[in-house]
PDB file of C-alpha atoms in Angstrom:
ATOM      1  CA  UNK A  16      29.663  37.131  93.871  1.00 69.00           C
ATOM      2  CA  UNK A  17      32.615  37.056  96.263  1.00 81.00           C
ATOM      3  CA  UNK A  18      36.134  38.029  95.271  1.00 84.00           C
ATOM      4  CA  UNK A  19      37.118  34.356  95.203  1.00 85.00           C
ATOM      5  CA  UNK A  20      34.152  33.419  93.037  1.00 91.00           C
ATOM      6  CA  UNK A  21      34.872  36.322  90.683  1.00 93.00           C
ATOM      7  CA  UNK A  22      38.450  35.113  90.349  1.00 93.00           C
ATOM      8  CA  UNK A  23      37.239  31.622  89.511  1.00 95.00           C
ATOM      9  CA  UNK A  24      34.845  33.008  86.927  1.00 97.00           C
ATOM     10  CA  UNK A  25      37.653  34.953  85.266  1.00 97.00           C
ATOM     11  CA  UNK A  26      39.700  31.757  85.211  1.00 98.00           C
ATOM     12  CA  UNK A  27      36.760  30.044  83.510  1.00 98.00           C
ATOM     13  CA  UNK A  28      36.668  32.839  80.931  1.00 98.00           C
ATOM     14  CA  UNK A  29      40.378  32.387  80.324  1.00 98.00           C
ATOM     15  CA  UNK A  30      40.048  28.603  79.997  1.00 98.00           C
ATOM     16  CA  UNK A  31      37.208  28.854  77.486  1.00 98.00           C
ATOM     17  CA  UNK A  32      38.725  31.623  75.359  1.00 97.00           C
ATOM     18  CA  UNK A  33      42.078  29.831  75.309  1.00 97.00           C
ATOM     19  CA  UNK A  34      40.431  26.666  73.992  1.00 97.00           C
ATOM     20  CA  UNK A  35      38.797  28.719  71.238  1.00 95.00           C
ATOM     21  CA  UNK A  36      42.033  30.459  70.235  1.00 96.00           C
ATOM     22  CA  UNK A  37      44.817  27.879  70.421  1.00 96.00           C
ATOM     23  CA  UNK A  38      43.714  25.689  67.477  1.00 93.00           C
ATOM     24  CA  UNK A  39      44.360  28.722  65.243  1.00 91.00           C
ATOM     25  CA  UNK A  40      47.796  29.658  66.600  1.00 94.00           C
ATOM     26  CA  UNK A  41      50.642  28.756  64.236  1.00 93.00           C
ATOM     27  CA  UNK A  42      48.052  27.300  61.869  1.00 87.00           C
ATOM     28  CA  UNK A  43      46.310  28.413  58.680  1.00 74.00           C
ATOM     29  CA  UNK A  44      43.241  30.573  59.292  1.00 63.00           C
ATOM     30  CA  UNK A  45      41.075  33.300  57.817  1.00 59.00           C
ATOM     31  CA  UNK A  46      42.313  36.887  58.062  1.00 54.00           C
ATOM     32  CA  UNK A  47      40.530  40.183  57.413  1.00 57.00           C
ATOM     33  CA  UNK A  48      41.693  43.795  57.444  1.00 53.00           C
ATOM     34  CA  UNK A  49      39.449  46.143  59.462  1.00 53.00           C
ATOM     35  CA  UNK A  50      41.296  49.277  58.289  1.00 50.00           C
ATOM     36  CA  UNK A  51      39.356  51.755  56.170  1.00 52.00           C
ATOM     37  CA  UNK A  52      40.301  54.758  54.104  1.00 54.00           C
ATOM     38  CA  UNK A  53      43.997  54.043  53.793  1.00 54.00           C
ATOM     39  CA  UNK A  54      44.514  53.520  57.540  1.00 53.00           C
ATOM     40  CA  UNK A  55      47.332  51.176  58.653  1.00 55.00           C
ATOM     41  CA  UNK A  56      46.750  47.418  58.435  1.00 50.00           C
ATOM     42  CA  UNK A  57      44.357  46.380  61.242  1.00 52.00           C
ATOM     43  CA  UNK A  58      44.025  42.587  61.162  1.00 55.00           C
ATOM     44  CA  UNK A  59      41.312  40.416  62.691  1.00 63.00           C
ATOM     45  CA  UNK A  60      41.248  36.618  62.605  1.00 79.00           C
ATOM     46  CA  UNK A  61      38.737  33.820  63.032  1.00 86.00           C
ATOM     47  CA  UNK A  62      40.345  33.229  66.421  1.00 89.00           C
ATOM     48  CA  UNK A  63      39.531  36.791  67.605  1.00 89.00           C
ATOM     49  CA  UNK A  64      35.874  36.357  66.745  1.00 91.00           C
ATOM     50  CA  UNK A  65      35.548  32.815  68.082  1.00 92.00           C
ATOM     51  CA  UNK A  66      37.012  33.783  71.461  1.00 95.00           C
ATOM     52  CA  UNK A  67      34.869  36.881  71.899  1.00 96.00           C
ATOM     53  CA  UNK A  68      31.707  34.924  71.102  1.00 96.00           C
ATOM     54  CA  UNK A  69      32.571  32.495  73.898  1.00 97.00           C
ATOM     55  CA  UNK A  70      33.414  35.255  76.376  1.00 98.00           C
ATOM     56  CA  UNK A  71      30.227  37.202  75.684  1.00 97.00           C
ATOM     57  CA  UNK A  72      28.053  34.106  76.035  1.00 97.00           C
ATOM     58  CA  UNK A  73      29.543  33.172  79.405  1.00 97.00           C
ATOM     59  CA  UNK A  74      29.277  36.711  80.787  1.00 97.00           C
ATOM     60  CA  UNK A  75      25.727  37.099  79.524  1.00 96.00           C
ATOM     61  CA  UNK A  76      24.655  33.859  81.176  1.00 96.00           C
ATOM     62  CA  UNK A  77      26.356  34.549  84.516  1.00 96.00           C
ATOM     63  CA  UNK A  78      25.873  38.336  84.755  1.00 95.00           C
ATOM     64  CA  UNK A  79      22.907  39.298  82.565  1.00 95.00           C
ATOM     65  CA  UNK A  80      22.769  42.820  84.027  1.00 96.00           C
ATOM     66  CA  UNK A  81      26.433  43.581  83.274  1.00 97.00           C
ATOM     67  CA  UNK A  82      27.577  45.504  80.235  1.00 98.00           C
ATOM     68  CA  UNK A  83      30.128  44.298  77.699  1.00 98.00           C
ATOM     69  CA  UNK A  84      32.545  46.227  75.481  1.00 98.00           C
ATOM     70  CA  UNK A  85      34.537  44.053  73.109  1.00 96.00           C
ATOM     71  CA  UNK A  86      36.829  44.759  70.204  1.00 91.00           C
ATOM     72  CA  UNK A  87      35.070  42.545  67.673  1.00 90.00           C
ATOM     73  CA  UNK A  88      31.357  42.865  68.484  1.00 92.00           C
ATOM     74  CA  UNK A  89      30.977  46.287  70.048  1.00 88.00           C
ATOM     75  CA  UNK A  90      29.075  47.498  73.089  1.00 94.00           C
ATOM     76  CA  UNK A  91      26.132  46.212  75.105  1.00 94.00           C
ATOM     77  CA  UNK A  92      24.658  47.970  78.153  1.00 95.00           C
ATOM     78  CA  UNK A  93      27.757  50.093  78.739  1.00 94.00           C
ATOM     79  CA  UNK A  94      25.697  52.331  81.047  1.00 95.00           C
ATOM     80  CA  UNK A  95      25.552  49.438  83.563  1.00 97.00           C
ATOM     81  CA  UNK A  96      27.362  49.717  86.895  1.00 97.00           C
ATOM     82  CA  UNK A  97      29.668  46.825  85.948  1.00 97.00           C
ATOM     83  CA  UNK A  98      31.045  46.490  82.423  1.00 98.00           C
ATOM     84  CA  UNK A  99      33.357  43.791  81.069  1.00 98.00           C
ATOM     85  CA  UNK A 100      35.967  45.080  78.624  1.00 98.00           C
ATOM     86  CA  UNK A 101      37.352  42.408  76.301  1.00 98.00           C
ATOM     87  CA  UNK A 102      40.089  42.052  73.726  1.00 97.00           C
ATOM     88  CA  UNK A 103      40.162  38.392  72.654  1.00 96.00           C
ATOM     89  CA  UNK A 104      43.598  38.707  71.050  1.00 96.00           C
ATOM     90  CA  UNK A 105      45.616  41.806  71.878  1.00 96.00           C
ATOM     91  CA  UNK A 106      48.615  41.595  69.592  1.00 94.00           C
ATOM     92  CA  UNK A 107      46.974  40.109  66.512  1.00 90.00           C
ATOM     93  CA  UNK A 108      50.042  40.927  64.394  1.00 89.00           C
ATOM     94  CA  UNK A 109      52.195  38.828  66.738  1.00 93.00           C
ATOM     95  CA  UNK A 110      49.567  36.077  66.629  1.00 93.00           C
ATOM     96  CA  UNK A 111      49.650  36.067  62.822  1.00 89.00           C
ATOM     97  CA  UNK A 112      53.443  35.872  62.900  1.00 90.00           C
ATOM     98  CA  UNK A 113      53.460  32.930  65.317  1.00 94.00           C
ATOM     99  CA  UNK A 114      55.048  34.997  68.107  1.00 95.00           C
ATOM    100  CA  UNK A 115      53.764  34.384  71.669  1.00 95.00           C
ATOM    101  CA  UNK A 116      53.608  38.058  72.685  1.00 95.00           C
ATOM    102  CA  UNK A 117      49.822  38.296  72.330  1.00 97.00           C
ATOM    103  CA  UNK A 118      47.218  37.707  75.002  1.00 98.00           C
ATOM    104  CA  UNK A 119      43.545  37.730  75.869  1.00 98.00           C
ATOM    105  CA  UNK A 120      42.552  40.800  77.891  1.00 98.00           C
ATOM    106  CA  UNK A 121      39.643  40.445  80.321  1.00 98.00           C
ATOM    107  CA  UNK A 122      38.842  43.578  82.298  1.00 98.00           C
ATOM    108  CA  UNK A 123      36.025  44.610  84.612  1.00 98.00           C
ATOM    109  CA  UNK A 124      35.027  48.197  85.386  1.00 98.00           C
ATOM    110  CA  UNK A 125      32.716  49.477  88.079  1.00 96.00           C
ATOM    111  CA  UNK A 126      31.235  52.916  87.462  1.00 96.00           C
ATOM    112  CA  UNK A 127      33.842  53.386  84.744  1.00 96.00           C
ATOM    113  CA  UNK A 128      36.851  52.537  86.942  1.00 97.00           C
ATOM    114  CA  UNK A 129      38.936  49.413  86.149  1.00 98.00           C
ATOM    115  CA  UNK A 130      38.744  47.136  89.197  1.00 97.00           C
ATOM    116  CA  UNK A 131      39.918  43.722  87.937  1.00 98.00           C
ATOM    117  CA  UNK A 132      42.118  42.649  85.089  1.00 98.00           C
ATOM    118  CA  UNK A 133      43.620  39.535  83.550  1.00 98.00           C
ATOM    119  CA  UNK A 134      46.025  38.993  80.683  1.00 98.00           C
ATOM    120  CA  UNK A 135      45.943  35.335  79.641  1.00 98.00           C
ATOM    121  CA  UNK A 136      48.634  33.925  77.355  1.00 98.00           C
ATOM    122  CA  UNK A 137      47.299  30.399  76.744  1.00 98.00           C
ATOM    123  CA  UNK A 138      50.197  29.168  74.601  1.00 97.00           C
ATOM    124  CA  UNK A 139      52.649  29.878  77.442  1.00 98.00           C
ATOM    125  CA  UNK A 140      50.031  28.998  80.099  1.00 98.00           C
ATOM    126  CA  UNK A 141      50.564  32.345  81.839  1.00 98.00           C
ATOM    127  CA  UNK A 142      47.930  34.394  83.668  1.00 98.00           C
ATOM    128  CA  UNK A 143      48.699  37.888  84.908  1.00 98.00           C
ATOM    129  CA  UNK A 144      46.000  39.231  87.230  1.00 98.00           C
ATOM    130  CA  UNK A 145      45.495  42.345  89.340  1.00 98.00           C
ATOM    131  CA  UNK A 146      42.933  44.337  91.269  1.00 97.00           C
ATOM    132  CA  UNK A 147      44.804  47.634  91.625  1.00 97.00           C
ATOM    133  CA  UNK A 148      46.084  46.699  95.087  1.00 97.00           C
ATOM    134  CA  UNK A 149      48.033  43.541  94.268  1.00 98.00           C
ATOM    135  CA  UNK A 150      49.028  41.570  91.197  1.00 98.00           C
ATOM    136  CA  UNK A 151      50.282  38.075  90.531  1.00 98.00           C
ATOM    137  CA  UNK A 152      51.477  35.719  87.838  1.00 98.00           C
ATOM    138  CA  UNK A 153      50.431  32.093  87.577  1.00 98.00           C
ATOM    139  CA  UNK A 154      52.568  30.034  85.220  1.00 97.00           C
ATOM    140  CA  UNK A 155      53.881  26.463  84.843  1.00 97.00           C
ATOM    141  CA  UNK A 156      56.797  27.365  87.140  1.00 94.00           C
ATOM    142  CA  UNK A 157      54.375  28.370  89.901  1.00 97.00           C
ATOM    143  CA  UNK A 158      52.679  31.466  91.266  1.00 97.00           C
ATOM    144  CA  UNK A 159      54.349  34.672  92.378  1.00 97.00           C
ATOM    145  CA  UNK A 160      53.495  38.191  93.424  1.00 98.00           C
ATOM    146  CA  UNK A 161      54.330  40.866  90.878  1.00 98.00           C
ATOM    147  CA  UNK A 162      56.280  43.994  91.826  1.00 98.00           C
ATOM    148  CA  UNK A 163      57.401  46.624  89.370  1.00 98.00           C
ATOM    149  CA  UNK A 164      61.043  47.713  89.350  1.00 97.00           C
ATOM    150  CA  UNK A 165      62.303  50.798  91.183  1.00 97.00           C
ATOM    151  CA  UNK A 166      63.822  53.040  88.528  1.00 97.00           C
ATOM    152  CA  UNK A 167      63.610  56.784  88.994  1.00 94.00           C
ATOM    153  CA  UNK A 168      65.814  57.982  86.130  1.00 97.00           C
ATOM    154  CA  UNK A 169      65.016  57.990  82.431  1.00 98.00           C
ATOM    155  CA  UNK A 170      68.636  57.243  81.606  1.00 98.00           C
ATOM    156  CA  UNK A 171      68.348  53.879  83.383  1.00 98.00           C
ATOM    157  CA  UNK A 172      64.945  52.923  81.959  1.00 98.00           C
ATOM    158  CA  UNK A 173      63.853  50.294  79.451  1.00 98.00           C
ATOM    159  CA  UNK A 174      60.972  51.542  77.290  1.00 98.00           C
ATOM    160  CA  UNK A 175      58.546  49.498  75.205  1.00 98.00           C
ATOM    161  CA  UNK A 176      56.031  50.457  72.548  1.00 98.00           C
ATOM    162  CA  UNK A 177      54.125  48.355  70.047  1.00 95.00           C
ATOM    163  CA  UNK A 178      55.366  50.198  66.950  1.00 94.00           C
ATOM    164  CA  UNK A 179      56.813  53.726  66.727  1.00 94.00           C
ATOM    165  CA  UNK A 180      55.069  54.129  63.364  1.00 92.00           C
ATOM    166  CA  UNK A 181      51.701  54.121  65.165  1.00 91.00           C
ATOM    167  CA  UNK A 182      52.311  57.578  66.648  1.00 95.00           C
ATOM    168  CA  UNK A 183      50.641  60.295  64.583  1.00 93.00           C
ATOM    169  CA  UNK A 184      53.030  62.290  62.436  1.00 92.00           C
ATOM    170  CA  UNK A 185      53.935  65.646  63.903  1.00 95.00           C
ATOM    171  CA  UNK A 186      53.670  66.573  67.575  1.00 95.00           C
ATOM    172  CA  UNK A 187      52.694  63.112  68.852  1.00 96.00           C
ATOM    173  CA  UNK A 188      55.586  61.336  67.149  1.00 97.00           C
ATOM    174  CA  UNK A 189      58.032  64.092  68.098  1.00 97.00           C
ATOM    175  CA  UNK A 190      57.121  63.893  71.782  1.00 97.00           C
ATOM    176  CA  UNK A 191      57.596  60.121  71.745  1.00 98.00           C
ATOM    177  CA  UNK A 192      60.978  60.446  70.033  1.00 97.00           C
ATOM    178  CA  UNK A 193      62.051  63.018  72.618  1.00 97.00           C
ATOM    179  CA  UNK A 194      61.248  60.558  75.409  1.00 98.00           C
ATOM    180  CA  UNK A 195      62.797  57.593  73.624  1.00 98.00           C
ATOM    181  CA  UNK A 196      65.983  59.592  73.149  1.00 97.00           C
ATOM    182  CA  UNK A 197      66.477  59.806  76.922  1.00 98.00           C
ATOM    183  CA  UNK A 198      66.028  56.140  77.913  1.00 98.00           C
ATOM    184  CA  UNK A 199      68.652  53.404  78.081  1.00 97.00           C
ATOM    185  CA  UNK A 200      66.967  50.975  75.678  1.00 97.00           C
ATOM    186  CA  UNK A 201      63.777  50.534  73.625  1.00 97.00           C
ATOM    187  CA  UNK A 202      61.938  47.401  72.577  1.00 97.00           C
ATOM    188  CA  UNK A 203      59.130  47.157  70.024  1.00 97.00           C
ATOM    189  CA  UNK A 204      56.270  44.775  69.312  1.00 93.00           C
ATOM    190  CA  UNK A 205      55.220  43.281  72.659  1.00 94.00           C
ATOM    191  CA  UNK A 206      51.657  44.706  72.818  1.00 95.00           C
ATOM    192  CA  UNK A 207      49.916  43.713  76.073  1.00 98.00           C
ATOM    193  CA  UNK A 208      52.867  41.565  77.088  1.00 98.00           C
ATOM    194  CA  UNK A 209      54.972  44.693  77.619  1.00 98.00           C
ATOM    195  CA  UNK A 210      52.654  45.932  80.378  1.00 98.00           C
ATOM    196  CA  UNK A 211      52.855  42.577  82.115  1.00 98.00           C
ATOM    197  CA  UNK A 212      56.638  42.620  81.903  1.00 98.00           C
ATOM    198  CA  UNK A 213      56.514  46.100  83.438  1.00 98.00           C
ATOM    199  CA  UNK A 214      54.437  44.699  86.304  1.00 98.00           C
ATOM    200  CA  UNK A 215      56.978  41.872  86.633  1.00 98.00           C
ATOM    201  CA  UNK A 216      59.885  44.312  86.949  1.00 98.00           C
ATOM    202  CA  UNK A 217      61.492  43.607  83.560  1.00 98.00           C
ATOM    203  CA  UNK A 218      60.489  46.822  81.731  1.00 98.00           C
ATOM    204  CA  UNK A 219      60.196  50.345  83.156  1.00 98.00           C
ATOM    205  CA  UNK A 220      58.040  52.306  80.704  1.00 98.00           C
ATOM    206  CA  UNK A 221      55.336  51.509  78.152  1.00 98.00           C
ATOM    207  CA  UNK A 222      54.235  54.372  75.905  1.00 98.00           C
ATOM    208  CA  UNK A 223      51.442  54.011  73.362  1.00 98.00           C
ATOM    209  CA  UNK A 224      49.032  56.053  71.233  1.00 97.00           C
ATOM    210  CA  UNK A 225      45.717  55.360  69.527  1.00 95.00           C
ATOM    211  CA  UNK A 226      44.534  52.847  72.128  1.00 97.00           C
ATOM    212  CA  UNK A 227      40.925  51.831  72.633  1.00 97.00           C
ATOM    213  CA  UNK A 228      39.474  50.986  76.063  1.00 98.00           C
ATOM    214  CA  UNK A 229      39.717  47.263  75.348  1.00 97.00           C
ATOM    215  CA  UNK A 230      43.480  47.673  74.761  1.00 98.00           C
ATOM    216  CA  UNK A 231      44.190  49.025  78.256  1.00 98.00           C
ATOM    217  CA  UNK A 232      41.386  48.503  80.811  1.00 98.00           C
ATOM    218  CA  UNK A 233      42.412  44.964  81.821  1.00 98.00           C
ATOM    219  CA  UNK A 234      46.063  46.006  82.155  1.00 98.00           C
ATOM    220  CA  UNK A 235      45.543  48.955  84.514  1.00 98.00           C
ATOM    221  CA  UNK A 236      44.709  46.864  87.638  1.00 98.00           C
ATOM    222  CA  UNK A 237      47.702  44.617  86.898  1.00 98.00           C
ATOM    223  CA  UNK A 238      50.244  47.421  86.550  1.00 98.00           C
ATOM    224  CA  UNK A 239      48.869  49.438  89.466  1.00 98.00           C
ATOM    225  CA  UNK A 240      48.533  46.315  91.600  1.00 98.00           C
ATOM    226  CA  UNK A 241      52.254  45.744  91.060  1.00 98.00           C
ATOM    227  CA  UNK A 242      53.114  49.271  92.212  1.00 98.00           C
ATOM    228  CA  UNK A 243      53.178  51.082  88.876  1.00 98.00           C
ATOM    229  CA  UNK A 244      51.171  53.943  87.430  1.00 98.00           C
ATOM    230  CA  UNK A 245      49.066  54.149  84.255  1.00 98.00           C
ATOM    231  CA  UNK A 246      47.703  57.436  82.915  1.00 98.00           C
ATOM    232  CA  UNK A 247      47.090  59.347  79.726  1.00 98.00           C
ATOM    233  CA  UNK A 248      49.938  61.526  78.469  1.00 98.00           C
ATOM    234  CA  UNK A 249      48.401  64.512  80.258  1.00 96.00           C
ATOM    235  CA  UNK A 250      48.313  62.607  83.559  1.00 97.00           C
ATOM    236  CA  UNK A 251      44.585  61.861  83.512  1.00 97.00           C
ATOM    237  CA  UNK A 252      42.732  58.523  83.614  1.00 97.00           C
ATOM    238  CA  UNK A 253      43.802  56.009  80.970  1.00 98.00           C
ATOM    239  CA  UNK A 254      40.726  53.761  80.844  1.00 98.00           C
ATOM    240  CA  UNK A 255      39.346  55.578  77.804  1.00 97.00           C
ATOM    241  CA  UNK A 256      42.431  54.784  75.749  1.00 97.00           C
ATOM    242  CA  UNK A 257      44.171  57.295  73.497  1.00 97.00           C
ATOM    243  CA  UNK A 258      47.771  58.224  74.343  1.00 98.00           C
ATOM    244  CA  UNK A 259      48.791  56.146  77.366  1.00 98.00           C
ATOM    245  CA  UNK A 260      51.908  55.874  79.510  1.00 98.00           C
ATOM    246  CA  UNK A 261      52.635  53.178  82.106  1.00 98.00           C
ATOM    247  CA  UNK A 262      55.603  53.339  84.462  1.00 98.00           C
ATOM    248  CA  UNK A 263      56.857  50.914  87.059  1.00 98.00           C
ATOM    249  CA  UNK A 264      58.082  53.683  89.363  1.00 98.00           C
ATOM    250  CA  UNK A 265      55.983  56.816  90.122  1.00 97.00           C
ATOM    251  CA  UNK A 266      59.175  58.930  89.969  1.00 98.00           C
ATOM    252  CA  UNK A 267      59.851  57.687  86.447  1.00 98.00           C
ATOM    253  CA  UNK A 268      56.248  58.354  85.490  1.00 98.00           C
ATOM    254  CA  UNK A 269      56.616  61.971  86.611  1.00 98.00           C
ATOM    255  CA  UNK A 270      59.892  62.390  84.721  1.00 98.00           C
ATOM    256  CA  UNK A 271      58.424  60.918  81.541  1.00 98.00           C
ATOM    257  CA  UNK A 272      55.350  63.163  81.707  1.00 98.00           C
ATOM    258  CA  UNK A 273      57.616  66.214  81.819  1.00 97.00           C
ATOM    259  CA  UNK A 274      59.213  65.137  78.534  1.00 97.00           C
ATOM    260  CA  UNK A 275      55.866  64.319  76.921  1.00 97.00           C
ATOM    261  CA  UNK A 276      54.459  67.683  78.006  1.00 94.00           C
ATOM    262  CA  UNK A 277      57.269  70.194  77.429  1.00 86.00           C
TER     263      UNK A 277
END
């Protein structure tokens, strides 16, 4: 499949998953808690499951040899050369609250490396896409190339994280607080949307912990395609999840890593 055809297929995935999700947004729907053993609330909705079923069926029909890793229904053939990594609704808490800062994450890895990514926000009709070399936004106002903001100093940076309470008590939380104490401003609760705003030049840093591959794989080609960097807190690859930092400016990334690794 050519690059153009792959892009069209990802658009088809976005169209189909959006149709499955939108009837549930700002409506009454079933809600379950996946958390076990006293872990923090981890919601999943009928919309999450309905969208992932659609995505898996389309990928299986078009690329039967490809693997799939999804949040709701697990892993299939993840030893394949190409693996799709899916989060039907990243930001389920925002979705439940009727806030449009959630999105569908559709990522593709080749030999374990993220090579294509899309964040689709169907309610706002926005699609952020990237391939690690370039990134763009398609929205009702038109299409534009994404470029992250040049910001080399922590004191000038805007930082985002989903929820500071998600950092593990002790060293992890202390290192985050040390970094947050040096930036100009912090914002909470944007989930995947924060990474896309970083790619768009609105935010400078995104710092998270406890991520799974499906939370980050699709976002890496978008951020890096816009000129940013995404790694683990120790500077290694971020595709496996865990503690992740994204920066719009490589200089800022280096400065932040020094604070996170005193």
